[in-house]
PDB file of C-alpha atoms and ligand atoms in Angstrom:
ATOM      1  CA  UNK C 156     -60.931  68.662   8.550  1.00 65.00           C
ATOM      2  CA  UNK C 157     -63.946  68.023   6.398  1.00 76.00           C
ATOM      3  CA  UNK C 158     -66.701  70.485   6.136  1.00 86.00           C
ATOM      4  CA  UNK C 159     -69.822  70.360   8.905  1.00 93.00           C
ATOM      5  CA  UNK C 160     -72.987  70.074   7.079  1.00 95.00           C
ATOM      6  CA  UNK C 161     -73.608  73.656   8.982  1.00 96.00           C
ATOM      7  CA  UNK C 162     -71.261  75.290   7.163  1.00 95.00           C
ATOM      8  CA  UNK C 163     -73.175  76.807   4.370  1.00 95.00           C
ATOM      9  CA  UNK C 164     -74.431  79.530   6.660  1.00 96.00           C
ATOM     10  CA  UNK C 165     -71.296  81.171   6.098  1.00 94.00           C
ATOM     11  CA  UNK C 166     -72.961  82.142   2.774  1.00 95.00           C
ATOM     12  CA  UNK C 167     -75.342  84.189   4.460  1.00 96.00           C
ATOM     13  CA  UNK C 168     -73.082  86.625   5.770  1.00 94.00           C
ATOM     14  CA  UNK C 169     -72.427  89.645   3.168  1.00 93.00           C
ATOM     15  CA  UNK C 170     -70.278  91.378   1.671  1.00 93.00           C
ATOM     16  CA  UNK C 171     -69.513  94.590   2.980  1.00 97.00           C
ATOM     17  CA  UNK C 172     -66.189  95.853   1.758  1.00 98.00           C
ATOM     18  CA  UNK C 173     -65.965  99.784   1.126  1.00 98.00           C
ATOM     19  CA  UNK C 174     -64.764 101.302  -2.516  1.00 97.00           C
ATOM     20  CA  UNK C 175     -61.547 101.415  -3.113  1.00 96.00           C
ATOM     21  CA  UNK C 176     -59.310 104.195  -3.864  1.00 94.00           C
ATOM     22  CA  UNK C 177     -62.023 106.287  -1.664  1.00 97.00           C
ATOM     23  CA  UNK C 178     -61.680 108.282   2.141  1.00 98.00           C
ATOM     24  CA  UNK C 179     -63.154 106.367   4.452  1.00 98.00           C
ATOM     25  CA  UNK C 180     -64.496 108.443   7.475  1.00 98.00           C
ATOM     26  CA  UNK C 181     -66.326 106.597  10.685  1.00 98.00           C
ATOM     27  CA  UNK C 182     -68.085 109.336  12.974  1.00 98.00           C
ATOM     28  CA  UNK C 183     -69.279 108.519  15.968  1.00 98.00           C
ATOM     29  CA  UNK C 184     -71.544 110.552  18.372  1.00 98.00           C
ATOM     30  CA  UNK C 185     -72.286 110.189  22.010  1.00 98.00           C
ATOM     31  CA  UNK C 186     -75.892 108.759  22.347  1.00 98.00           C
ATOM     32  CA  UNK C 187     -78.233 111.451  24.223  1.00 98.00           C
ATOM     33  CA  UNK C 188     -75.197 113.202  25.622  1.00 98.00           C
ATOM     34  CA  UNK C 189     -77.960 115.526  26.583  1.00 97.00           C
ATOM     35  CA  UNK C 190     -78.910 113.615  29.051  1.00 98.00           C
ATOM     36  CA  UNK C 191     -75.322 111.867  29.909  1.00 98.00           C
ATOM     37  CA  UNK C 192     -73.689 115.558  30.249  1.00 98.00           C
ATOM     38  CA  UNK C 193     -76.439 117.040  32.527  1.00 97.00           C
ATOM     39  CA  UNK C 194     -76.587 113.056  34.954  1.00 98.00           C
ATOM     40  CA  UNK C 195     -72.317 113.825  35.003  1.00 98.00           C
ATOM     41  CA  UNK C 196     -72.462 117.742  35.788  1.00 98.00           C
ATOM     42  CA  UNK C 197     -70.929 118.866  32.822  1.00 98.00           C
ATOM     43  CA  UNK C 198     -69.375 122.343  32.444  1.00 96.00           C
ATOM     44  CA  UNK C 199     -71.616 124.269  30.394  1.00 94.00           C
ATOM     45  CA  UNK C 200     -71.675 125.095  27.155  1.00 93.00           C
ATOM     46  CA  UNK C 201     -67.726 123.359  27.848  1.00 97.00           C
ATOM     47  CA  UNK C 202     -66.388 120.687  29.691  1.00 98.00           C
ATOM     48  CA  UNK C 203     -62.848 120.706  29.649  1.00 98.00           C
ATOM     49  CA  UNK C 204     -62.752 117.010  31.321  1.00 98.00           C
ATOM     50  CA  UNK C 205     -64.411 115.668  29.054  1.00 98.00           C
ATOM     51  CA  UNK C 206     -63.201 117.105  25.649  1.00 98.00           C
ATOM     52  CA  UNK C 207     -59.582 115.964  27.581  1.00 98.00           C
ATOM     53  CA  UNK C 208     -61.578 112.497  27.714  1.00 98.00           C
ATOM     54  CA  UNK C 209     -62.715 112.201  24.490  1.00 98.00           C
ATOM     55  CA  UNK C 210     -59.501 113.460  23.037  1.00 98.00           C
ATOM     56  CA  UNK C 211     -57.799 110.437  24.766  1.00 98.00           C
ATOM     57  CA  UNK C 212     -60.128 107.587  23.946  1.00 98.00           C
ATOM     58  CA  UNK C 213     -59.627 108.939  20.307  1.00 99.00           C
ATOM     59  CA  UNK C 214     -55.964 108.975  20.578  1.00 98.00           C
ATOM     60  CA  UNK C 215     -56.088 105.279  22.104  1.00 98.00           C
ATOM     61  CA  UNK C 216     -58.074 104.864  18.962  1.00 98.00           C
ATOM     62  CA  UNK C 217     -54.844 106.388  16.944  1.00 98.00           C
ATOM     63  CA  UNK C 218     -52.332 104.300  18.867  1.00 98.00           C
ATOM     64  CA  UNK C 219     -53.938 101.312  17.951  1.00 97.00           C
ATOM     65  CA  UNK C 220     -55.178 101.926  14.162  1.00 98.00           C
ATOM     66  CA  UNK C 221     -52.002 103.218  12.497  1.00 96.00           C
ATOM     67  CA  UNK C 222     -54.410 103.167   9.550  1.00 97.00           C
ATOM     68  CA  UNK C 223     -56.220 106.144  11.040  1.00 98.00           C
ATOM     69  CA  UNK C 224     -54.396 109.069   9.697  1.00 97.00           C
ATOM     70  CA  UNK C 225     -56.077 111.577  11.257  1.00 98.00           C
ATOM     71  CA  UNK C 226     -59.153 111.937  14.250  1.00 98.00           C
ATOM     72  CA  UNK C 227     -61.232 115.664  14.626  1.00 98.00           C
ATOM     73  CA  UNK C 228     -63.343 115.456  17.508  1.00 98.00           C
ATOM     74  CA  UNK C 229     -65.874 118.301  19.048  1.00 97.00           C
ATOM     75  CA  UNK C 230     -69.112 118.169  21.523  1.00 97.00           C
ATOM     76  CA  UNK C 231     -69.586 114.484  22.298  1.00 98.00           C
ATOM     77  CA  UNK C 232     -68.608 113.551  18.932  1.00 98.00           C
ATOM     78  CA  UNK C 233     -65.472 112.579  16.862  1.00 98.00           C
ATOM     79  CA  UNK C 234     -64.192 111.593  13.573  1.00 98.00           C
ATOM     80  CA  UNK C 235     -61.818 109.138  12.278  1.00 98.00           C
ATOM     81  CA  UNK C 236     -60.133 109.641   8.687  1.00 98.00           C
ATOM     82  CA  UNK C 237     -58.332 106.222   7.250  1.00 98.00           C
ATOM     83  CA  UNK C 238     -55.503 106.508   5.154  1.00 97.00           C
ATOM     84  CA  UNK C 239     -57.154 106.384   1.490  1.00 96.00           C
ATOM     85  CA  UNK C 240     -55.442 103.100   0.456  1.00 96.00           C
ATOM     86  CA  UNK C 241     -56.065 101.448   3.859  1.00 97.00           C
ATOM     87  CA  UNK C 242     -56.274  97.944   3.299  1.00 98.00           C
ATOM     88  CA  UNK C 243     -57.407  97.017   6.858  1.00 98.00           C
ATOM     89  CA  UNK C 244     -59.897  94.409   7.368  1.00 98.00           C
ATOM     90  CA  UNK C 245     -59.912  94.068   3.524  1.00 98.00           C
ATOM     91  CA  UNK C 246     -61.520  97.684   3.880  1.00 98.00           C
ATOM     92  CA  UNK C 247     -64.597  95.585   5.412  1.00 98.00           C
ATOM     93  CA  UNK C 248     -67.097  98.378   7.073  1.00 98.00           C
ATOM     94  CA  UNK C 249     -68.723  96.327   9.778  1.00 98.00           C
ATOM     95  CA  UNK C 250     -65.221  95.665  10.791  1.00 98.00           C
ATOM     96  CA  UNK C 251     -63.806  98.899  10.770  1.00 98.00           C
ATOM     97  CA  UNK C 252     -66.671 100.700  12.315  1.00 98.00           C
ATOM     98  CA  UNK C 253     -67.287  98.370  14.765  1.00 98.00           C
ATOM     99  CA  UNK C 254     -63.569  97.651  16.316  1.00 98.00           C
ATOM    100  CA  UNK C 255     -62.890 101.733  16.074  1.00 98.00           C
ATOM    101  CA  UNK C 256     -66.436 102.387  18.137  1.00 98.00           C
ATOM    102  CA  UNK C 257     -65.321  98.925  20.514  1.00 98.00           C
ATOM    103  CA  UNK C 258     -61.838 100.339  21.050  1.00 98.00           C
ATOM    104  CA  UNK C 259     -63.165 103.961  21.340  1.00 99.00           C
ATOM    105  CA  UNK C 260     -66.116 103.476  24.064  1.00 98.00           C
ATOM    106  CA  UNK C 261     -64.326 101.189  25.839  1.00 98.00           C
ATOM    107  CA  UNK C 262     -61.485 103.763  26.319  1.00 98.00           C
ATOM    108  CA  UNK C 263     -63.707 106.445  27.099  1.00 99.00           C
ATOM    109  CA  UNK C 264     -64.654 104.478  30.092  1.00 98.00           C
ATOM    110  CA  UNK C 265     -61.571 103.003  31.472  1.00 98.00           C
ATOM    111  CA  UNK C 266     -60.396 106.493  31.408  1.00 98.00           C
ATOM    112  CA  UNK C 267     -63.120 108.126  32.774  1.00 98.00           C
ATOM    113  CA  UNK C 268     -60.942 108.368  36.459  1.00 98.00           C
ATOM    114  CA  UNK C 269     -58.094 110.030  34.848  1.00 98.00           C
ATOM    115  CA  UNK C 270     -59.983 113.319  33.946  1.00 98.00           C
ATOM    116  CA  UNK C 271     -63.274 112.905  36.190  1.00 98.00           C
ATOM    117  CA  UNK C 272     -61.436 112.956  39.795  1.00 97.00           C
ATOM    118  CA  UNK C 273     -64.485 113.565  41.540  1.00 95.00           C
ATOM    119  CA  UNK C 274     -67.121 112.202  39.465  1.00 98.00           C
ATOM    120  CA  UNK C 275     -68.132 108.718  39.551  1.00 98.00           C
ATOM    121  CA  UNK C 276     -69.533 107.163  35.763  1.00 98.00           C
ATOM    122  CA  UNK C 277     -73.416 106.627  36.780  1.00 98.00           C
ATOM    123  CA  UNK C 278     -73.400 104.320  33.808  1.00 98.00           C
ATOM    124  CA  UNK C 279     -71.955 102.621  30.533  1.00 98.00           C
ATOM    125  CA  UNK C 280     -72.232 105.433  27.988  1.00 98.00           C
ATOM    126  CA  UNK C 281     -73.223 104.576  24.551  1.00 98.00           C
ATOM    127  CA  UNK C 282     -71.547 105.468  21.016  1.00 98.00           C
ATOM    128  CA  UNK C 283     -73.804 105.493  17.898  1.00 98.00           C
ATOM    129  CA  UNK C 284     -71.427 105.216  14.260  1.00 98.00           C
ATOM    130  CA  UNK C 285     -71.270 105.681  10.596  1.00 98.00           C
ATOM    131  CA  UNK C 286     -69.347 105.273   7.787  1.00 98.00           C
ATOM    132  CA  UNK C 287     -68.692 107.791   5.103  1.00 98.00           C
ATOM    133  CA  UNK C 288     -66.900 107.558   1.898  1.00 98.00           C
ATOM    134  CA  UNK C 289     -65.741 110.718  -0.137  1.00 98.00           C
ATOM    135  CA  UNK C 290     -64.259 110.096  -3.532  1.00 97.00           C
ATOM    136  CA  UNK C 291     -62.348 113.080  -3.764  1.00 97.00           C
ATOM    137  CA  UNK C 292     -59.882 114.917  -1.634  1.00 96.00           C
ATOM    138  CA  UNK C 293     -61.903 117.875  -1.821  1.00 97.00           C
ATOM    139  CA  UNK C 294     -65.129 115.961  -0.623  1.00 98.00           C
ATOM    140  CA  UNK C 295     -63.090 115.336   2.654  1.00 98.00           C
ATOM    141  CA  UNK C 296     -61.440 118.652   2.966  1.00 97.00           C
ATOM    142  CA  UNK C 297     -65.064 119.742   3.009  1.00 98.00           C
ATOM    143  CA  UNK C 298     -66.116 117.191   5.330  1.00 98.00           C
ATOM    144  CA  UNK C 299     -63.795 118.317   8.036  1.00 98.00           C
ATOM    145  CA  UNK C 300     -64.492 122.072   7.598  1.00 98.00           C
ATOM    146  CA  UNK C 301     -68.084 121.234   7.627  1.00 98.00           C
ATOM    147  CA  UNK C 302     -67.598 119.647  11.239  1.00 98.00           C
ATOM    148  CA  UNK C 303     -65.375 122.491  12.206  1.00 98.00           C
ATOM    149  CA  UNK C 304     -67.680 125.044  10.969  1.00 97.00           C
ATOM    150  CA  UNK C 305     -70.434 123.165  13.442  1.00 96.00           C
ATOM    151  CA  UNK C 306     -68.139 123.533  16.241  1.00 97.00           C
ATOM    152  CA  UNK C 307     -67.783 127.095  15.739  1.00 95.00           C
ATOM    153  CA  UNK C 308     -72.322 127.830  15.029  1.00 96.00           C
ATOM    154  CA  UNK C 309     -72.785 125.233  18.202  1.00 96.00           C
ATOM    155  CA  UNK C 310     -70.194 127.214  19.952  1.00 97.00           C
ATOM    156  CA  UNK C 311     -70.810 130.977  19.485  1.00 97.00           C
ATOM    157  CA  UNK C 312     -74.532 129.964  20.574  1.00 98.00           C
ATOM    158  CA  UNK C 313     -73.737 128.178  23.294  1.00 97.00           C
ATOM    159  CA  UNK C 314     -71.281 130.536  24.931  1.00 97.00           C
ATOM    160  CA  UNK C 315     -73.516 133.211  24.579  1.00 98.00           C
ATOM    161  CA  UNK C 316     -76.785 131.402  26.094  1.00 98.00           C
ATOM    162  CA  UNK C 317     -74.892 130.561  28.656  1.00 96.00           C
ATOM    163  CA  UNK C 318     -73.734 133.595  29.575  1.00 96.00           C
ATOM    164  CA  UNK C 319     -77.062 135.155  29.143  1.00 97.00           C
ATOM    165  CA  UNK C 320     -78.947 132.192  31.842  1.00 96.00           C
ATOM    166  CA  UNK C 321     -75.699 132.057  33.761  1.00 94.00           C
ATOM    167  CA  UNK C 322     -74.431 135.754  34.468  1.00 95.00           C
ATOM    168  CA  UNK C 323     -77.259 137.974  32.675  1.00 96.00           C
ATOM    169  CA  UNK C 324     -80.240 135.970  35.046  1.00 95.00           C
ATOM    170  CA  UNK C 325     -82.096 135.208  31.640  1.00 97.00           C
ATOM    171  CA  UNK C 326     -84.471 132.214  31.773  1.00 97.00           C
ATOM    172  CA  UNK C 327     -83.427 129.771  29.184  1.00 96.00           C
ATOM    173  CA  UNK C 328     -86.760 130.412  27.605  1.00 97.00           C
ATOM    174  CA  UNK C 329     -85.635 134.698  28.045  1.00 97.00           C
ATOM    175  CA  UNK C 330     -82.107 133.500  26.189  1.00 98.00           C
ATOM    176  CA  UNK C 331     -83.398 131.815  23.154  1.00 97.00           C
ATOM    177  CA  UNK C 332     -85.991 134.479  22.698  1.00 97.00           C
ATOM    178  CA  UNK C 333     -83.264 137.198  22.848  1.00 97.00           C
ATOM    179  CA  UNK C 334     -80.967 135.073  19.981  1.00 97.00           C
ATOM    180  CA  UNK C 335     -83.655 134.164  18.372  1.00 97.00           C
ATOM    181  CA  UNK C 336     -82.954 135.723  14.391  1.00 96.00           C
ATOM    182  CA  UNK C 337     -79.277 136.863  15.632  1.00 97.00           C
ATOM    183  CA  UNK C 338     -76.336 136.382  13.530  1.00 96.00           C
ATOM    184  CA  UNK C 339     -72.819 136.060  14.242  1.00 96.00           C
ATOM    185  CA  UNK C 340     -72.047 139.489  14.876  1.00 97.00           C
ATOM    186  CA  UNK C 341     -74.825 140.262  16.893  1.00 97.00           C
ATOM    187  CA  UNK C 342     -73.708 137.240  19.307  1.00 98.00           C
ATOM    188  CA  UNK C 343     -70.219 138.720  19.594  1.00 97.00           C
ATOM    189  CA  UNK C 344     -71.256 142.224  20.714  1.00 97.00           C
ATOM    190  CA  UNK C 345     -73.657 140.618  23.001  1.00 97.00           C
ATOM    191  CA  UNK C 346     -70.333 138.810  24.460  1.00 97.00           C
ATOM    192  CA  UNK C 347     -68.484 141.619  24.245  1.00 97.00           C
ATOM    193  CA  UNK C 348     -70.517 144.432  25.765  1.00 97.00           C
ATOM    194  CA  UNK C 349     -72.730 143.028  28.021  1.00 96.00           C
ATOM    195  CA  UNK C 350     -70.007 140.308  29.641  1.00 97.00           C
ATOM    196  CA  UNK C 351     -66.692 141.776  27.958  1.00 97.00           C
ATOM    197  CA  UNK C 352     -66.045 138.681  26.599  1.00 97.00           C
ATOM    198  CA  UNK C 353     -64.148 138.673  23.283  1.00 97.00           C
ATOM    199  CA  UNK C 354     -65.318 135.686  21.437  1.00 97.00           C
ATOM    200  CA  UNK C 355     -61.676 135.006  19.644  1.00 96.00           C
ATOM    201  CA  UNK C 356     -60.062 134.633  22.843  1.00 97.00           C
ATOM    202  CA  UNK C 357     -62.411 131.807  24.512  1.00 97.00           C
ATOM    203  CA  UNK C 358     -59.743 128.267  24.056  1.00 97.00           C
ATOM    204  CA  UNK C 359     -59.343 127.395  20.968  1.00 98.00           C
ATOM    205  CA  UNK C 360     -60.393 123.485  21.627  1.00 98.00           C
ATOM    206  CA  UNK C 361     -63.902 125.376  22.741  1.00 98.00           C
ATOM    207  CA  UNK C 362     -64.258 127.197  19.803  1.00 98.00           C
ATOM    208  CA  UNK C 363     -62.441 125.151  16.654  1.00 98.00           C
ATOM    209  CA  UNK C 364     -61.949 121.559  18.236  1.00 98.00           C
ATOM    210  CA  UNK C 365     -59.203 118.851  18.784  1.00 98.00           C
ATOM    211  CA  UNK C 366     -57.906 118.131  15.592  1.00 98.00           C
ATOM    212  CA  UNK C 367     -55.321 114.542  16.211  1.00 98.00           C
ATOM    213  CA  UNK C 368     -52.331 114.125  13.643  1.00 97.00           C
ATOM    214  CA  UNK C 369     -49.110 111.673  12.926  1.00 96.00           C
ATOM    215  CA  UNK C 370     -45.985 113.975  13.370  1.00 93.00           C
ATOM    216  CA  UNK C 371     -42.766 112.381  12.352  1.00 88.00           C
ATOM    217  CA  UNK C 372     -40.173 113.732  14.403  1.00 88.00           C
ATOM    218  CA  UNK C 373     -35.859 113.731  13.411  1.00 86.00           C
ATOM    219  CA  UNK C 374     -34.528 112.198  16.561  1.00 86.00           C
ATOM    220  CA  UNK C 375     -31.277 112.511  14.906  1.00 84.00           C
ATOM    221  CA  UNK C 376     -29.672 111.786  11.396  1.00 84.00           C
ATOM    222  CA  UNK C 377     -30.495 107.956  11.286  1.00 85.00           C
ATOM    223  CA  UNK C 378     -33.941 108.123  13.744  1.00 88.00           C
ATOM    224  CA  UNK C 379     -37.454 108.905  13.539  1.00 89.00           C
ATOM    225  CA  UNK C 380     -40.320 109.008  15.737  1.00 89.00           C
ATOM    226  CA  UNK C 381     -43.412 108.671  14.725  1.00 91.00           C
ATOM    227  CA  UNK C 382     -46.307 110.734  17.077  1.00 95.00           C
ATOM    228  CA  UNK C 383     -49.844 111.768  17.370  1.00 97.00           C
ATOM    229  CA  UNK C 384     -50.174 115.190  18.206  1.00 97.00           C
ATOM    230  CA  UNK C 385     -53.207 117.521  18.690  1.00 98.00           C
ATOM    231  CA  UNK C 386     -53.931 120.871  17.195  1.00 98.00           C
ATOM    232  CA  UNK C 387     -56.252 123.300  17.369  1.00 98.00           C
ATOM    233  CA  UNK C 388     -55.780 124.658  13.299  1.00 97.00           C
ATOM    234  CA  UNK C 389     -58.401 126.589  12.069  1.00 97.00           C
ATOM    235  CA  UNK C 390     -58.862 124.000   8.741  1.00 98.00           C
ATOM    236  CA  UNK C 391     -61.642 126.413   7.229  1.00 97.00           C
ATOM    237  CA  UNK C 392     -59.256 128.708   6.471  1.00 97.00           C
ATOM    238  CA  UNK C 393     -56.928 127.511   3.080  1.00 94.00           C
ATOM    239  CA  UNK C 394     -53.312 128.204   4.714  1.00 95.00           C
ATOM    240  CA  UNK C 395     -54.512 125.447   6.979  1.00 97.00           C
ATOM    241  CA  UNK C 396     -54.362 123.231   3.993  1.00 96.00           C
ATOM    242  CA  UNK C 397     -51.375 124.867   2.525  1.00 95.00           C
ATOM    243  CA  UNK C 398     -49.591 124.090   5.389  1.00 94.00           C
ATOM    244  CA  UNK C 399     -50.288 120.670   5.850  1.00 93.00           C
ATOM    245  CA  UNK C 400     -50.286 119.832   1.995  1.00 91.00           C
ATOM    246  CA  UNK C 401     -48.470 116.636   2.299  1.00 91.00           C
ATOM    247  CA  UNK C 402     -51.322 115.799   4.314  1.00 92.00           C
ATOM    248  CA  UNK C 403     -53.574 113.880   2.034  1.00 93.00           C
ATOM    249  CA  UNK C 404     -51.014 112.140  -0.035  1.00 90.00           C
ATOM    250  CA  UNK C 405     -50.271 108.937  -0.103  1.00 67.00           C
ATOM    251  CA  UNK C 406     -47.025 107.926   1.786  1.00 62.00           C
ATOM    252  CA  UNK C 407     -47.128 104.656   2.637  1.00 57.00           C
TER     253      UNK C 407
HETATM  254  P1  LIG F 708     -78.153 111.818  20.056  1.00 70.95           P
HETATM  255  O1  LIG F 708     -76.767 112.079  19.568  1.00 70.95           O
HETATM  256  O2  LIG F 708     -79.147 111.991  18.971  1.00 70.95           O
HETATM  257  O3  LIG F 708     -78.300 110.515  20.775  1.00 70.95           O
HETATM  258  O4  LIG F 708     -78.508 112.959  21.173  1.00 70.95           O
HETATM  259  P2  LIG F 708     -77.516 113.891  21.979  1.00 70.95           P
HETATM  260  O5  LIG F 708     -78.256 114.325  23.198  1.00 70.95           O
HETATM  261  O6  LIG F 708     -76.208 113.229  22.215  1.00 70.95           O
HETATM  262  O7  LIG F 708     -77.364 115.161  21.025  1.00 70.95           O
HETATM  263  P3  LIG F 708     -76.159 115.683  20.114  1.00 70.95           P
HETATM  264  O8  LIG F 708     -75.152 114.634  19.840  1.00 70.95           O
HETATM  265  O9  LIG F 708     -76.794 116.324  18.918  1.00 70.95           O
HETATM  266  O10 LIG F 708     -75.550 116.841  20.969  1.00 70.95           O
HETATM  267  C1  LIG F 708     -74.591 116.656  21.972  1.00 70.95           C
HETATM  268  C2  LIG F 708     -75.173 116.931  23.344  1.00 70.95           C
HETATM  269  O11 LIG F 708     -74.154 116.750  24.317  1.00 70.95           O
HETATM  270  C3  LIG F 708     -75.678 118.361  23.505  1.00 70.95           C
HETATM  271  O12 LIG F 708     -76.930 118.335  24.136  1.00 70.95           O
HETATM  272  C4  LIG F 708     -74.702 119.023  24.430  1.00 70.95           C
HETATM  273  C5  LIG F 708     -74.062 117.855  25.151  1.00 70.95           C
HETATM  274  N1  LIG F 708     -72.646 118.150  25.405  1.00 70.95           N
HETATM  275  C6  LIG F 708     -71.583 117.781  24.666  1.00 70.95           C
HETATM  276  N2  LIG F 708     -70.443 118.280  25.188  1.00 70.95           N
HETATM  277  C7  LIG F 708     -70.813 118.974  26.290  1.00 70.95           C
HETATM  278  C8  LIG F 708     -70.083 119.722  27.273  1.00 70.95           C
HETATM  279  O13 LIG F 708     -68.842 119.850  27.251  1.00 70.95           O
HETATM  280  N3  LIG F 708     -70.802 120.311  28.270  1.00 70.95           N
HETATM  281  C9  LIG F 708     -72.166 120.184  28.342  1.00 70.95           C
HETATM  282  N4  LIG F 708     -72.810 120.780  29.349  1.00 70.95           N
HETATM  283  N5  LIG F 708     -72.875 119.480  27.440  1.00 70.95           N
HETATM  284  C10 LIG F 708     -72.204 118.896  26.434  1.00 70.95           C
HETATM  285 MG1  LIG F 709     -76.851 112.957  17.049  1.00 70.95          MG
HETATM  286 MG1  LIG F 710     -74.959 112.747  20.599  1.00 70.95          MG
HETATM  287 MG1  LIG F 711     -73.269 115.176  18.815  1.00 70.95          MG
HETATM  288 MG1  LIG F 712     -62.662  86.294  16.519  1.00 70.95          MG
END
C-alpha cells in the first residue's frame, strides 16, 4: 500500500528505548493513598486486605511479564525488577511502564472483591510510575534494601503511633509530640513496655514487605515448574543475598 501523505507524523514520535545491559526497575505508588486508605477504612498503620491485594495485582503483573524477574511491594507501593537483558518492547520505557501500570491497576480493581468482602471500591484508584535504571548489580541490591529499609522506618513509626492514639488515648498531635526526636530503640521499649508488644514479632509482610520471586520447582527427573512465590526475606541483611546468589545472573 503506498504511503498517506500523513504519514510523516510518525517522525514525531521519539525514541525512548532504555540502556542496554542495565536493571530496569518501574515503581509505582498509589496516588494519595492517604486519602484512598482512610475513604476504604483501612486497617491502621496495616491492612492486611489490601497488602493481600496489592500482592496479587503484582503477581498478575508476574504471570503476565515473564520478563519481570522479581516484584517487592510495601504501603501502597510496589516495584518491578526486569531481567537485565530483557529485550521486551525493544526495552522501550513508555511501553514497559505503561502496560506494567495498565496491567497492574487494572488488576488491583478487578480484584478488589476477592480480599474486600465487605467493602465496596468508592472509586477507580490511580497508580503514578517511574522508571529506574541501575548499571550495576550493586546499584539494585541497594535499591531494594533501600525500599525495604523504608518499610521497616515507615513501619516501626507507624505501629507505635498507632498504638499510642489507638490504645494509649494519645491525640495524634500528643503521639507525634511524644516520638518526636526518638530513635529506634526508644520506639521498641515504648512497644514493649507500655503495650507489651515486641516489635520482631509483628508479621513479617508488616514489618519487611512482600518480596515476589520465580521458583523452579523438580516435578520429577524430566519436569519443571516454573512459579512465583512470595517471601518475606530480610534482603538488608547479606545472607539474604548469599542465599539467593544465582539471583541476579543471567539465565536465560
Ligand atoms: P502520593 O503518593 O504522593 O499521591 O500520596 P499518598 O497519600 O499516596 O502518600 P504515600 O504514597 O507517600 O504514602 C502512602 C499512604 O497510604 C500513607 O498515607 C499511608 C497509606 N496507606 C498505605 N497502606 C496502608 C494501610 O495498610 N493502612 C492504612 N491505614 N493506610 C495505608
Ligand atoms: Mg508518593
Ligand atoms: Mg502514594
Ligand atoms: Mg507510597
Ligand atoms: Mg495497538
Amino acid at each position: 500500500m503506498a504511503k498517506s501523505s500523513f504519514e510523516y507524523v510518525k517522525n514525531f514520535e521519539l525514541d525512548d528505548k532504555l540502556i542496554p545491559n542495565t536493571w530496569i526497575v518501574v515503581r509505582l505508588d498509589g496516588k494519595c493513598f492517604h486519602k484512598f486508605s482512610d475513604d476504604h477504612s483501612f486497617a491502621k498503620p496495616n491492612d492486611l486486605r489490601g497488602l493481600k491485594l496489592m500482592n496479587f495485582a503484582a503477581y498478575s503483573v508476574m504471570k503476565d511479564i515473564n520478563d519481570v524477574l522479581m516484584a517487592f511491594g510495601q504501603s501502597d507501593e510496589y516495584s518491578f525488577v526486569f531481567k537485565k537483558n530483557t529485550n521486551l518492547y525493544k526495552r522501550r520505557a513508555s511501553k514497559l511502564l505503561t502496560t506494567l501500570n495498565s496491567k497492574f491497576s487494572a488488576s488491583y480493581v478487578y480484584y478488589w472483591n476477592k480480599y474486600f468482602t465487605d467493602e465496596k471500591l468508592q472509586y477507580p484508584p490511580t497508580f503514578d510510575g517511574r522508571v529506574i535504571m541501575y548499571p550495576s548489580d550493586q546499584n539494585l541490591i541497594d535499591y531494594m534494601k533501600w525500599r525495604q529499609a523504608d518499610v521497616h522506618i515507615n513501619n516501626l513509626y507507624n505501629t507505635t503511633f498507632w498504638n499510642l492514639v489507638l490504645k494509649g488515648n494519645l491525640s495524634p498531635m500528643e503521639a507525634e509530640k511524644r516520638l518526636c526526636g526518638t530513635v529506634s530503640a526508644d520506639k521498641n521499649e515504648i512497644l514493649y513496655s507500655e503495650f507489651n508488644i515486641n516489635y520482631n514479632n509483628e508479621p513479617a509482610i508488616f514489618r519487611r514487605g512482600t518480596l515476589l520471586l520465580r521458583k523452579v520447582l523438580q516435578m520429577d527427573s524430566q519436569e519443571t515448574a516454573s512459579i512465583i512465590t512470595d517471601v518475606h526475606d530480610d534482603m538488608l541483611k547479606d545472607k539474604f543475598w548469599k542465599d539467593n546468589s544465582t539471583l541476579l545472573l543471567d539465565k536465560s
